[in-house]
CSV table of C-alpha atoms in Angstrom, one decimal:
chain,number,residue,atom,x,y,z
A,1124,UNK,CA,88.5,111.3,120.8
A,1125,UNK,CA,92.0,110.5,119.5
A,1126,UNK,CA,94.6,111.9,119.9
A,1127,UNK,CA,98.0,112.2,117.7
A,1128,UNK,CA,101.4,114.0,117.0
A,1129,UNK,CA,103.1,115.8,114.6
A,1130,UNK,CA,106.4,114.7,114.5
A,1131,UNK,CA,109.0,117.9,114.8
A,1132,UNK,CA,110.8,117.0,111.9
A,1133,UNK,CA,111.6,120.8,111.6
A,1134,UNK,CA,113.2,121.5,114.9
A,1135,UNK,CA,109.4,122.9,116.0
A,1136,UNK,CA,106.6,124.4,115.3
A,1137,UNK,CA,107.2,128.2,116.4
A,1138,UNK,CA,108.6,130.4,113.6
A,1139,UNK,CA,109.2,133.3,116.1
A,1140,UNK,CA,111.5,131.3,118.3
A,1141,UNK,CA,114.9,130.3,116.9
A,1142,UNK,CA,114.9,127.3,119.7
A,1143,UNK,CA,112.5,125.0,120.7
A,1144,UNK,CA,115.1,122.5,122.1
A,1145,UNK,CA,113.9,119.8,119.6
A,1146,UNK,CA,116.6,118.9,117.3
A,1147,UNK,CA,115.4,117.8,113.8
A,1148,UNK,CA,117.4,114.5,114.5
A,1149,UNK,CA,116.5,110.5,114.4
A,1150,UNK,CA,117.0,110.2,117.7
A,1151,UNK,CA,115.0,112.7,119.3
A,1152,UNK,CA,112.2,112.2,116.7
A,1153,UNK,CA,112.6,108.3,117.7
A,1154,UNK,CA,112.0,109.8,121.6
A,1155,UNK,CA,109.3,111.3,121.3
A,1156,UNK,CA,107.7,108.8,119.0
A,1157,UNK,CA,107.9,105.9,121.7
A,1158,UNK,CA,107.3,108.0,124.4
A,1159,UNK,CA,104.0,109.2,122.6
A,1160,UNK,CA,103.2,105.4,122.2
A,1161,UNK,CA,103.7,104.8,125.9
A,1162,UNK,CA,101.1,107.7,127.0
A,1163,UNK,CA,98.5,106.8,124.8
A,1164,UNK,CA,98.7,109.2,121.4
A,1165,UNK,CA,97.6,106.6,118.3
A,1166,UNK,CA,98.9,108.6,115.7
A,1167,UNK,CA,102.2,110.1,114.2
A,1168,UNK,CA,101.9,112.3,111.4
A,1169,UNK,CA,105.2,112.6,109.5
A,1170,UNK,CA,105.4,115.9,107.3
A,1171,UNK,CA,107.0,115.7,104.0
A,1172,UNK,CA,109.0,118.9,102.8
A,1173,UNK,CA,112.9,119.3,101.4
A,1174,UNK,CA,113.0,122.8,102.9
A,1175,UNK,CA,112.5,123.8,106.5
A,1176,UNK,CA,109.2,125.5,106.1
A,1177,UNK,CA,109.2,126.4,109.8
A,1178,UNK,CA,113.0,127.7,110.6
A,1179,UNK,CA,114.3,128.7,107.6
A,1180,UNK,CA,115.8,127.4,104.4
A,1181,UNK,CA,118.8,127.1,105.2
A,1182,UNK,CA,118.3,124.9,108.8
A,1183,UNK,CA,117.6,121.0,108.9
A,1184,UNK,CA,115.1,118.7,108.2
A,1185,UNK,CA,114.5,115.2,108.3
A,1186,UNK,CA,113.1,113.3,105.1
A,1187,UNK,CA,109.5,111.9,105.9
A,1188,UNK,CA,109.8,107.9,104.1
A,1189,UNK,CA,113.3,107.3,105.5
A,1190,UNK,CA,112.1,108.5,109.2
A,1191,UNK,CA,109.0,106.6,109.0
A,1192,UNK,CA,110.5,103.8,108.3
A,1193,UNK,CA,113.1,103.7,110.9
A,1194,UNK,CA,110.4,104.5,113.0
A,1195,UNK,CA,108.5,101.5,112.7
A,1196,UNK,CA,111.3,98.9,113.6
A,1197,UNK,CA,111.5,100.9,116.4
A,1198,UNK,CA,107.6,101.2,117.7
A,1199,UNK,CA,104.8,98.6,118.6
A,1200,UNK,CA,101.4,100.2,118.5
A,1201,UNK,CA,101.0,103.7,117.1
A,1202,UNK,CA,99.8,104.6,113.2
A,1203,UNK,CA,102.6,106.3,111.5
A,1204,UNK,CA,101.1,108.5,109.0
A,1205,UNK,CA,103.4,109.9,105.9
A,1206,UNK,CA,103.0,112.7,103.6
A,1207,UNK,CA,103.1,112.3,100.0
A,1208,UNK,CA,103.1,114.7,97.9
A,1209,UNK,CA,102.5,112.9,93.8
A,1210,UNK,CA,104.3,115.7,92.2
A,1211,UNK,CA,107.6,114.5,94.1
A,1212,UNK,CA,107.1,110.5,93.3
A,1213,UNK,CA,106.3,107.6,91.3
A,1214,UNK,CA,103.1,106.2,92.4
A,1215,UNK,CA,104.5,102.5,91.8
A,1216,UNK,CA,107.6,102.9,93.8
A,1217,UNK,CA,105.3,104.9,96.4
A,1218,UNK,CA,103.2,101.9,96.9
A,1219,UNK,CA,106.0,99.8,96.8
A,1220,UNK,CA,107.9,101.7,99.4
A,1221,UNK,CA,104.2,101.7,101.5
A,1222,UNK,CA,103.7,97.5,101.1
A,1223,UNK,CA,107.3,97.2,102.7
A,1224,UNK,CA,106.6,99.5,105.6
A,1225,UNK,CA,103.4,98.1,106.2
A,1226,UNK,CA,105.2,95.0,106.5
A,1227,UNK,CA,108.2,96.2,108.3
A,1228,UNK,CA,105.1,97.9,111.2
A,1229,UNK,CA,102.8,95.0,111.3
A,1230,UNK,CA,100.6,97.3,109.2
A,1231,UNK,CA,100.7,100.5,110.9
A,1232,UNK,CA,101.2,102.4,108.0
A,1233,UNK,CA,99.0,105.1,105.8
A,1234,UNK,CA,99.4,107.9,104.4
A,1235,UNK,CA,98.5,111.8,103.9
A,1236,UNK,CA,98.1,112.3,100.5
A,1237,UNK,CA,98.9,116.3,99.9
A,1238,UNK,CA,99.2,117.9,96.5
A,1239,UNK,CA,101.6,121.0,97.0
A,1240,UNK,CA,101.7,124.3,97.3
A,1241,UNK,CA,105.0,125.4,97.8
A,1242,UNK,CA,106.4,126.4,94.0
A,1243,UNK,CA,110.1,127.5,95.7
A,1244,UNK,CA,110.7,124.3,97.0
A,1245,UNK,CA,109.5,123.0,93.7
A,1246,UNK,CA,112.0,124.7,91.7
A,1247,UNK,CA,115.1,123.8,94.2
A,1248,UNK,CA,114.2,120.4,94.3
A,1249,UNK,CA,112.9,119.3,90.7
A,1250,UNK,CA,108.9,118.6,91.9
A,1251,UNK,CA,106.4,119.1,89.1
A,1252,UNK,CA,104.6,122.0,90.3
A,1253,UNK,CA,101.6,123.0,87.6
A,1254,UNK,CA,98.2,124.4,88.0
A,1255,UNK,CA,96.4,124.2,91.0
A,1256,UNK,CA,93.5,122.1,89.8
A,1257,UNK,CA,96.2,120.1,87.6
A,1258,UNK,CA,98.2,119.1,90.4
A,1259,UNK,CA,94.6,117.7,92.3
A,1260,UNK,CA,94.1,115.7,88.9
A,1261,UNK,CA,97.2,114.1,89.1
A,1262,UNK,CA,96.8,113.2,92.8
A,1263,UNK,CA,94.0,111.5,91.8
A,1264,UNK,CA,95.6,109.4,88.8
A,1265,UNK,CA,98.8,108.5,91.3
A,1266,UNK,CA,95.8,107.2,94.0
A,1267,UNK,CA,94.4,105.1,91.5
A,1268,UNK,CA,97.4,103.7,90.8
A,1269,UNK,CA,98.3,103.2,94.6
A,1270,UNK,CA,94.9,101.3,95.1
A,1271,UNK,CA,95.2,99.4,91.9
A,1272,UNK,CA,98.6,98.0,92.6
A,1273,UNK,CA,97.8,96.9,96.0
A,1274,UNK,CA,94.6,95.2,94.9
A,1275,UNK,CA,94.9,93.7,91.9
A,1276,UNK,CA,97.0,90.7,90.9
A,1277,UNK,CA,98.0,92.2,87.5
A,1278,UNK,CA,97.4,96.1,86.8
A,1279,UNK,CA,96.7,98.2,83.7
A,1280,UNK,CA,96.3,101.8,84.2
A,1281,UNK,CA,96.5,104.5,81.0
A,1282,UNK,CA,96.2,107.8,82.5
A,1283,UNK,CA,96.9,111.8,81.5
A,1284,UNK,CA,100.2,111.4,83.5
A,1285,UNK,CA,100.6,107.7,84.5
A,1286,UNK,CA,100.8,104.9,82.0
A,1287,UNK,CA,101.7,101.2,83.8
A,1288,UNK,CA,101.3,97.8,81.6
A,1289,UNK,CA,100.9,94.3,83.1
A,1290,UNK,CA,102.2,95.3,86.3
A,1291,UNK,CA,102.9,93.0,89.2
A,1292,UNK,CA,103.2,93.7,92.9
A,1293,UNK,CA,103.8,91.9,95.6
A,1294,UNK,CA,103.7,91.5,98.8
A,1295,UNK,CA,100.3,93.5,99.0
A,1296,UNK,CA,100.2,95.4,101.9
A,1297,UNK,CA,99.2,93.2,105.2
A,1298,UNK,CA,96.4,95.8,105.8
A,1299,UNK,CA,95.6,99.0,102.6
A,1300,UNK,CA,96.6,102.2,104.1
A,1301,UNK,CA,94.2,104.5,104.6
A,1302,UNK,CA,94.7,107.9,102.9
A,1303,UNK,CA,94.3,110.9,104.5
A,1304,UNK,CA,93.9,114.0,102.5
A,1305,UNK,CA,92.8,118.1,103.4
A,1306,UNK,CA,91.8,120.6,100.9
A,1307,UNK,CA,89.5,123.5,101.2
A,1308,UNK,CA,89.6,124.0,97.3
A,1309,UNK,CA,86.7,123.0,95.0
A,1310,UNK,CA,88.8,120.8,93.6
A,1311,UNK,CA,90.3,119.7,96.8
A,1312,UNK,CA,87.6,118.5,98.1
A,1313,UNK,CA,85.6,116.6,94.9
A,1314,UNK,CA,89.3,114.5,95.0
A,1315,UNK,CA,89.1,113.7,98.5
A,1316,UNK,CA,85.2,112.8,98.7
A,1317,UNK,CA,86.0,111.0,95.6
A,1318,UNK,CA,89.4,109.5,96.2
A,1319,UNK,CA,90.2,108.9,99.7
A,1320,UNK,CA,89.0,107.6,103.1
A,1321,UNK,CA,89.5,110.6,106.0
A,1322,UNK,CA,89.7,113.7,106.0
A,1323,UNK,CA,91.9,116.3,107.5
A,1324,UNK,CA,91.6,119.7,108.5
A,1325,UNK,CA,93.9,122.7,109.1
A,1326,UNK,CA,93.1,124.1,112.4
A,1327,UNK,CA,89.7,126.0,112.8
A,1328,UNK,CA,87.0,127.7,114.8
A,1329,UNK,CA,84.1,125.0,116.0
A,1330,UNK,CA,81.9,126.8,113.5
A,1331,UNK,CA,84.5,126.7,110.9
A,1332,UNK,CA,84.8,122.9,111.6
A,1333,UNK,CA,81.3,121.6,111.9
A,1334,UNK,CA,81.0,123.7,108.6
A,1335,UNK,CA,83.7,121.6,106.8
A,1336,UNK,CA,82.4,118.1,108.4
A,1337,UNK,CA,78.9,118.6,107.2
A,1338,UNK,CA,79.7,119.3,103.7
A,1339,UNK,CA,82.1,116.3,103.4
A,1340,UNK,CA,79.8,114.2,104.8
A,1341,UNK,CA,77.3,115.5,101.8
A,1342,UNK,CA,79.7,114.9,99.5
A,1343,UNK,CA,80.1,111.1,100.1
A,1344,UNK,CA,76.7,111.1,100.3
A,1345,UNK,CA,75.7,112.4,96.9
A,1346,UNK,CA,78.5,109.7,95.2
A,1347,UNK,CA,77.1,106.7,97.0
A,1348,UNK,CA,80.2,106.2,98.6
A,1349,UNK,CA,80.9,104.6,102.4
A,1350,UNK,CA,81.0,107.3,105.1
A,1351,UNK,CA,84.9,108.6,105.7
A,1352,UNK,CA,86.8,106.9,108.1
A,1353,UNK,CA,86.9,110.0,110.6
A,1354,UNK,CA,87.6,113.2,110.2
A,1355,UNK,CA,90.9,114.8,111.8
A,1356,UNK,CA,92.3,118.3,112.6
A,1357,UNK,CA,95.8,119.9,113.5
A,1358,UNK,CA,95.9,121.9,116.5
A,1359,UNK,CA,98.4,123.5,118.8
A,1360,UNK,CA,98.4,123.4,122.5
A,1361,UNK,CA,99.5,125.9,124.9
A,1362,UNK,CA,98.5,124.3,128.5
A,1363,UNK,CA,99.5,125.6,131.7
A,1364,UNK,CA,97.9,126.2,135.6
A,1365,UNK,CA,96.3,129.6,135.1
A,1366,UNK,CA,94.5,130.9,131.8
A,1367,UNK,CA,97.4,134.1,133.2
A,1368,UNK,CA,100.1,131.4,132.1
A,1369,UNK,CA,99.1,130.1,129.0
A,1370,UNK,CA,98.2,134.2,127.4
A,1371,UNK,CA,101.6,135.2,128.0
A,1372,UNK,CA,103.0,131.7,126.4
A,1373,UNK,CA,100.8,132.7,123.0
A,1374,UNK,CA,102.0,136.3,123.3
A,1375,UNK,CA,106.1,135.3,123.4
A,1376,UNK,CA,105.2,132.9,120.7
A,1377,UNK,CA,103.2,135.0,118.7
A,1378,UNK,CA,105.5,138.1,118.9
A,1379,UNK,CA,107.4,138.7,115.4
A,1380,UNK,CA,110.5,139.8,115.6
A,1381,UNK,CA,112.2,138.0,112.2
A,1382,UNK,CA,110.6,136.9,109.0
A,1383,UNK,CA,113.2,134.4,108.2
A,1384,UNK,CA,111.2,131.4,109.4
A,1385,UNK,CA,107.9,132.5,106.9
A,1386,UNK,CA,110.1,131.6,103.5
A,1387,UNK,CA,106.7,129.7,102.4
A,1388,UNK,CA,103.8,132.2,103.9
A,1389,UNK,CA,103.5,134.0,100.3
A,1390,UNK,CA,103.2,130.6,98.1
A,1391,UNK,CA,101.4,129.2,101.3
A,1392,UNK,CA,98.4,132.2,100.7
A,1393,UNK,CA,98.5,132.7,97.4
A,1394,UNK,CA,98.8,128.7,95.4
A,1395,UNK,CA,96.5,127.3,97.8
A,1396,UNK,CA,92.7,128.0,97.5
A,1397,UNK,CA,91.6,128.8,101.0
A,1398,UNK,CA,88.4,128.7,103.0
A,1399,UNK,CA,90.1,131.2,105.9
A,1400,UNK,CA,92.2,134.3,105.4
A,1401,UNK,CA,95.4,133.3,106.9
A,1402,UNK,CA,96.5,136.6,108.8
A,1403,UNK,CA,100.4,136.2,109.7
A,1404,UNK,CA,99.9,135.5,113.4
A,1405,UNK,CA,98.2,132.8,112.7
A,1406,UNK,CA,101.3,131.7,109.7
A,1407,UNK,CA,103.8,132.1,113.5
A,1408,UNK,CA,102.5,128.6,114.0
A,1409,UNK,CA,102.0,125.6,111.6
A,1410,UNK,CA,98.7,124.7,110.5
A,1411,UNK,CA,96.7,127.2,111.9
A,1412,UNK,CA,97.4,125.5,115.2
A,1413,UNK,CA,96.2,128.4,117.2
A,1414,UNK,CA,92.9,128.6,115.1
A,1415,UNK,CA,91.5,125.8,117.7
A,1416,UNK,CA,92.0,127.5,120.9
A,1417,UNK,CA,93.1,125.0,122.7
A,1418,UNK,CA,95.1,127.4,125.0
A,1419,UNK,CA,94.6,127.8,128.9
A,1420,UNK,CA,94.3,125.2,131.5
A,1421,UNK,CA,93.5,122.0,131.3
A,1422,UNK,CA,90.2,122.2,132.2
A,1423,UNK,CA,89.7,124.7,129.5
A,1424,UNK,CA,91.0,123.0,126.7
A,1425,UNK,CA,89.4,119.2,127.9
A,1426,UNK,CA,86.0,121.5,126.8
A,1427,UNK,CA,87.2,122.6,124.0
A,1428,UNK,CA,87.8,119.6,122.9
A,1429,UNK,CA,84.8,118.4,123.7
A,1430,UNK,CA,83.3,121.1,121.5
A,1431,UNK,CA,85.0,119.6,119.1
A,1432,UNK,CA,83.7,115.7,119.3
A,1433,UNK,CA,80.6,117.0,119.2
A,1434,UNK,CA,80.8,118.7,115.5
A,1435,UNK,CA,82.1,115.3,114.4
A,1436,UNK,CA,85.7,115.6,114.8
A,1437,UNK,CA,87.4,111.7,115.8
A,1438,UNK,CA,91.2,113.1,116.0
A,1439,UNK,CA,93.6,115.2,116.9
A,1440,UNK,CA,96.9,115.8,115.3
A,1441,UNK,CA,98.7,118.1,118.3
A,1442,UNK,CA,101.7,120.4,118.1
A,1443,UNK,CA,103.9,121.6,121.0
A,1444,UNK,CA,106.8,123.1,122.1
A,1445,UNK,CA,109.2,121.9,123.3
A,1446,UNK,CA,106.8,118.6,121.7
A,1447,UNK,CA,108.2,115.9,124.5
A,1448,UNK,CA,107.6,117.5,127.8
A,1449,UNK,CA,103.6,119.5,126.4
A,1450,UNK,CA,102.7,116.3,125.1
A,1451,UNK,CA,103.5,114.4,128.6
A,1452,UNK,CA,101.3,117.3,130.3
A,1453,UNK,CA,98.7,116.5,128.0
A,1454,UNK,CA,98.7,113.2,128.2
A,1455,UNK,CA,98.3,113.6,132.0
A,1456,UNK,CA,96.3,116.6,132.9
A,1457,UNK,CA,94.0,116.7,129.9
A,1458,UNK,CA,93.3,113.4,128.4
A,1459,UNK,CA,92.0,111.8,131.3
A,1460,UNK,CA,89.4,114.6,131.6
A,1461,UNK,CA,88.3,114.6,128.5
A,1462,UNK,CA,87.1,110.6,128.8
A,1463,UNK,CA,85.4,111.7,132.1
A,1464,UNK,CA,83.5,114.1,130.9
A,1465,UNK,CA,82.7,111.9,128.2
A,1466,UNK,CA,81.0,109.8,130.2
């Protein structure tokens, strides 16, 4: 199993408390981004969104390109991952932008391609925000173009929404990023099998999971396509000495007291196509994070986890709070168990 972060680019993760003591700042993004490198995490998944989908509309976030960038003059080892989102972008620039990072990280860099969902955010900001299964086909046209550019010494692509003549491009990328992608759509997931090369889940029940991994799997299958990289999923850890400790840590974070925080829960539920009914407990914390479980000690959750290898999963993307001092637990007290009961 491997294990990454997401970076708290929002100030947390916890929409029912107001602080987390994790400033949405550089430099406390840039600390817990080296200090995840130094206990062992491999990955850094770097959100993109204008708005503060987890505190509020009106509170700070950082912008996902600029930060991953910065980050990699300022790591050694660990993947950074960034969001993209095609409705927001120009696919040339994007892989532009992606070759020079690569470069600038000794090829560290990949992305999560995600189509959209929030039509608010949209509207404030100028993104393209269409039908559901319309935004999926022009994800697809903006990966081809990605690939195309960073492949080909000249590229021609005529496309529904991208049109390039005779372009150049270089430096290619010292190694092609690898795109993540999650979907749970019809649509969403012919793209994905189709179009990229891992797959990421929100969080889920084992079931739920294996479920998921099977029918991706399928789907490579039936288009003669390699098997996908690995397959991912975003969890949130509560870990503490006693089971006692870690219930009454998911019952203070859990507790709503405001609504302030949940400015995208309605065009989270209603322009996504989902496989789960997302109740608003499980909306109090990003990604489903609490779907997983992986709450109690850490002899609990290094089983847990293990339940999860099994069904096929390869990685982790972990949210905490406050992010620097849970990750640093979990680095200690649960990865090591986890590779002994591997064994």
């Amino acid at each position: 199993m491997e294990y990454g972060i997401w970076l708290p680019i929002f100030g947390g993760w916890l929409r029912n408390v107001e602080n987390e003591q994790m400033p949405p700042t550089f430099e406390y993004a840039k600390q817990v981004a080296q200090r995840a490198e130094d206990l062992g995490f491999s990955k850094i998944l770097v959100a993109e969104l204008y708005l503060n989908d987890i505190k509020g509309i009106e509170e700070n976030v950082l912008e996902a390109w600029t930060t991953s960038a910065a980050l990699a003059a300022v790591t050694n080892e660990i993947e950074l991952m960034s969001a993209v989102r095609p409705a927001y972008h120009n696919p040339a620039v994007v892989a532009k932008m992606a070759a020079n990072i690569s470069e600038i990280s000794g090829g560290r860099f990949t992305l999560n391609v995600v189509s959209a969902w929030w039509e608010e955010e949209a509207r404030q900001y100028g993104g393209l925000f269409t039908t559901h299964d319309e935004r999926y086909a022009r994800t697809e046209e903006f990966v081809n173009v990605l690939k195309g550019l960073w492949t080909e010494p000249t590229f021609n692509y005529k496309g529904k929404f991208y049109h390039l003549q005779n372009a150049k491009f270089a430096p290619k990328p010292q190694k092609l990023p690898t795109l993540y992608a999650g979907g749970e759509s019809e649509q969403g997931k012919s793209t994905i099998a189709s179009h990229c090369d891992a797959y990421v889940m929100h969080g889920g029940t084992v079931d739920e999971v294996k479920v998921k991994i099977d029918e991706m799997k399928e789907r490579r299958i039936a288009l003669g396509k390699e098997p996908f990289e690995s397959f991912g999923m975003a969890a949130y850890v509560i870990c503490r000495d006693t089971e006692e400790e870690a219930q009454a840590e998911l019952a203070r974070i859990t507790k709503v007291a405001s609504l302030e925080g949940y400015a995208g829960y309605q065009d989270f539920t209603t322009k996504s196509e989902l496989e789960q009914k997302v109740a608003l407990q499980d909306y109090s914390v990003s990604n489903r994070g609490l779907r997983p479980h992986l709450i109690g000690t850490p002899e609990q959750i290094a089983n847990q986890i293990l339940a999860y290898q099994h069904v096929g999963v390869d990685f982790l993307l972990l949210q905490s709070s406050p992010q620097l001092e849970e990750m640093e637990r979990f680095a200690k007290q649960v990865m090591p168990l986890v590779q002994q009961k591997s064994r």
